[in-house]
Amino acid sequence: MKYVVSVREKSLDAVVDPRFGRAQMFALYNSKTGDCTWHANTQNLQAAQGAGIQSAQNVVNLGAEAVITGHCGPKAFRVLNTAGIPIYNVSGLTIKEAVKQIENGNIKAADNSDVEGHWV
């Protein structure tokens, strides 16, 4: 499965960033092949508004099949949900740990956004 993970550094041992729309970068991790590519989210770091929506659209364009992040606001959640991309909210786990927990069925996809808009 192709996961997009919000992170702050280029490492499979990076801890999942609690932010989605204003995450520093996204890792596109393929759990079947182990391949990972890194994608800057620079345009949305300081956006006055719309960071979640634009980040979500970027994730869709990357071909994500699921998103792993700390928190996801309502507008980003709506874009991802409409695209059929489940969101997994995790805290304190690395990319590899989060994927393992999800694929073992220990973490379930979110039913709704878990923060209000403009969360920093």
Coordinates of C-alpha atoms in Angstrom, one line a residue:
M1 CA 0.0 0.0 0.0
K2 CA 1.2 3.5 -0.7
Y3 CA 1.1 5.6 2.4
V4 CA 1.7 9.4 2.6
V5 CA 3.1 10.3 6.0
S6 CA 3.6 13.8 7.4
V7 CA 7.2 14.1 8.6
R8 CA 9.9 16.6 9.5
E9 CA 12.9 14.7 8.2
K10 CA 13.9 12.3 5.4
S11 CA 14.2 9.0 7.3
L12 CA 12.0 5.9 7.7
D13 CA 12.7 6.3 11.4
A14 CA 11.2 9.8 11.4
V15 CA 8.4 10.3 13.9
V16 CA 5.0 11.2 12.3
D17 CA 4.5 14.9 12.3
P18 CA 1.4 15.9 14.3
R19 CA 0.5 18.5 11.6
F20 CA -0.9 17.6 8.2
G21 CA -1.6 20.7 6.2
R22 CA 1.4 22.5 7.5
A23 CA 3.7 19.5 7.7
Q24 CA 7.3 20.2 6.5
M25 CA 7.2 17.3 4.1
F26 CA 5.5 14.1 3.1
A27 CA 7.0 10.7 2.8
L28 CA 5.4 8.5 0.1
Y29 CA 6.1 5.0 1.4
N30 CA 5.3 1.8 -0.5
S31 CA 4.9 -0.9 2.1
K32 CA 5.0 -3.7 -0.5
T33 CA 8.4 -2.6 -2.0
G34 CA 9.9 -0.6 0.8
D35 CA 10.5 2.3 -1.5
C36 CA 10.2 5.8 -0.1
T37 CA 10.3 9.2 -1.8
W38 CA 10.2 12.6 -0.1
H39 CA 8.0 15.6 -1.1
A40 CA 8.4 19.1 0.3
N41 CA 5.3 20.9 1.5
T42 CA 7.0 24.3 1.5
Q43 CA 4.1 26.2 -0.2
N44 CA 1.8 25.3 2.7
L45 CA 4.0 25.9 5.7
Q46 CA 3.2 29.6 5.9
A47 CA -0.1 29.7 3.9
A48 CA -2.6 32.2 5.4
Q49 CA -5.4 29.8 4.6
G50 CA -6.1 26.7 2.6
A51 CA -3.0 24.7 3.7
G52 CA -5.0 21.6 4.5
I53 CA -7.0 21.6 1.3
Q54 CA -3.9 22.2 -0.9
S55 CA -1.9 19.6 1.1
A56 CA -4.7 17.1 0.7
Q57 CA -4.9 17.7 -3.1
N58 CA -1.1 17.2 -3.3
V59 CA -1.4 13.9 -1.5
V60 CA -4.1 12.8 -3.9
N61 CA -1.9 13.8 -6.8
L62 CA 1.0 11.7 -5.3
G63 CA -1.2 8.6 -5.7
A64 CA -1.6 8.0 -2.0
E65 CA -3.8 5.0 -0.9
A66 CA -3.8 6.1 2.8
V67 CA -2.5 9.0 4.9
I68 CA -0.7 8.8 8.2
T69 CA -0.5 12.0 10.3
G70 CA -1.0 13.2 13.8
H71 CA -4.1 15.4 13.2
C72 CA -6.3 16.2 10.2
G73 CA -8.6 19.2 10.0
P74 CA -12.1 19.2 8.6
K75 CA -11.3 20.6 5.1
A76 CA -8.4 18.3 4.5
F77 CA -10.4 15.4 5.8
R78 CA -13.2 16.1 3.4
V79 CA -10.9 16.2 0.4
L80 CA -9.1 13.0 1.3
N81 CA -12.4 11.3 2.2
T82 CA -14.0 12.3 -1.1
A83 CA -10.9 10.8 -2.9
G84 CA -11.4 7.5 -0.9
I85 CA -8.1 7.9 1.0
P86 CA -8.3 6.8 4.7
I87 CA -6.6 8.9 7.3
Y88 CA -4.8 7.3 10.2
N89 CA -4.1 9.5 13.2
V90 CA -1.0 8.4 15.2
S91 CA 1.2 10.0 17.8
G92 CA 4.8 9.2 18.7
L93 CA 5.4 6.5 16.1
T94 CA 7.9 6.3 13.3
I95 CA 6.9 5.7 9.7
K96 CA 7.8 2.0 10.0
E97 CA 6.1 1.6 13.4
A98 CA 2.9 3.3 12.2
V99 CA 2.7 1.2 9.0
K100 CA 3.3 -2.0 10.9
Q101 CA 0.6 -1.1 13.5
I102 CA -1.9 -0.2 10.7
E103 CA -1.3 -3.3 8.7
N104 CA -1.6 -5.5 11.8
G105 CA -5.0 -3.9 12.4
N106 CA -4.0 -2.2 15.6
I107 CA -4.8 1.3 14.3
K108 CA -8.1 2.1 12.6
A109 CA -8.9 4.8 10.1
A110 CA -10.4 8.0 11.4
D111 CA -14.1 8.5 11.0
N112 CA -13.9 12.3 11.1
S113 CA -11.4 15.1 11.4
D114 CA -9.9 15.4 14.9
V115 CA -9.1 19.1 15.1
E116 CA -10.7 22.4 14.1
G117 CA -9.4 24.3 11.1
H118 CA -6.3 26.4 11.4
W119 CA -4.7 24.1 14.0
V120 CA -1.0 24.8 14.4

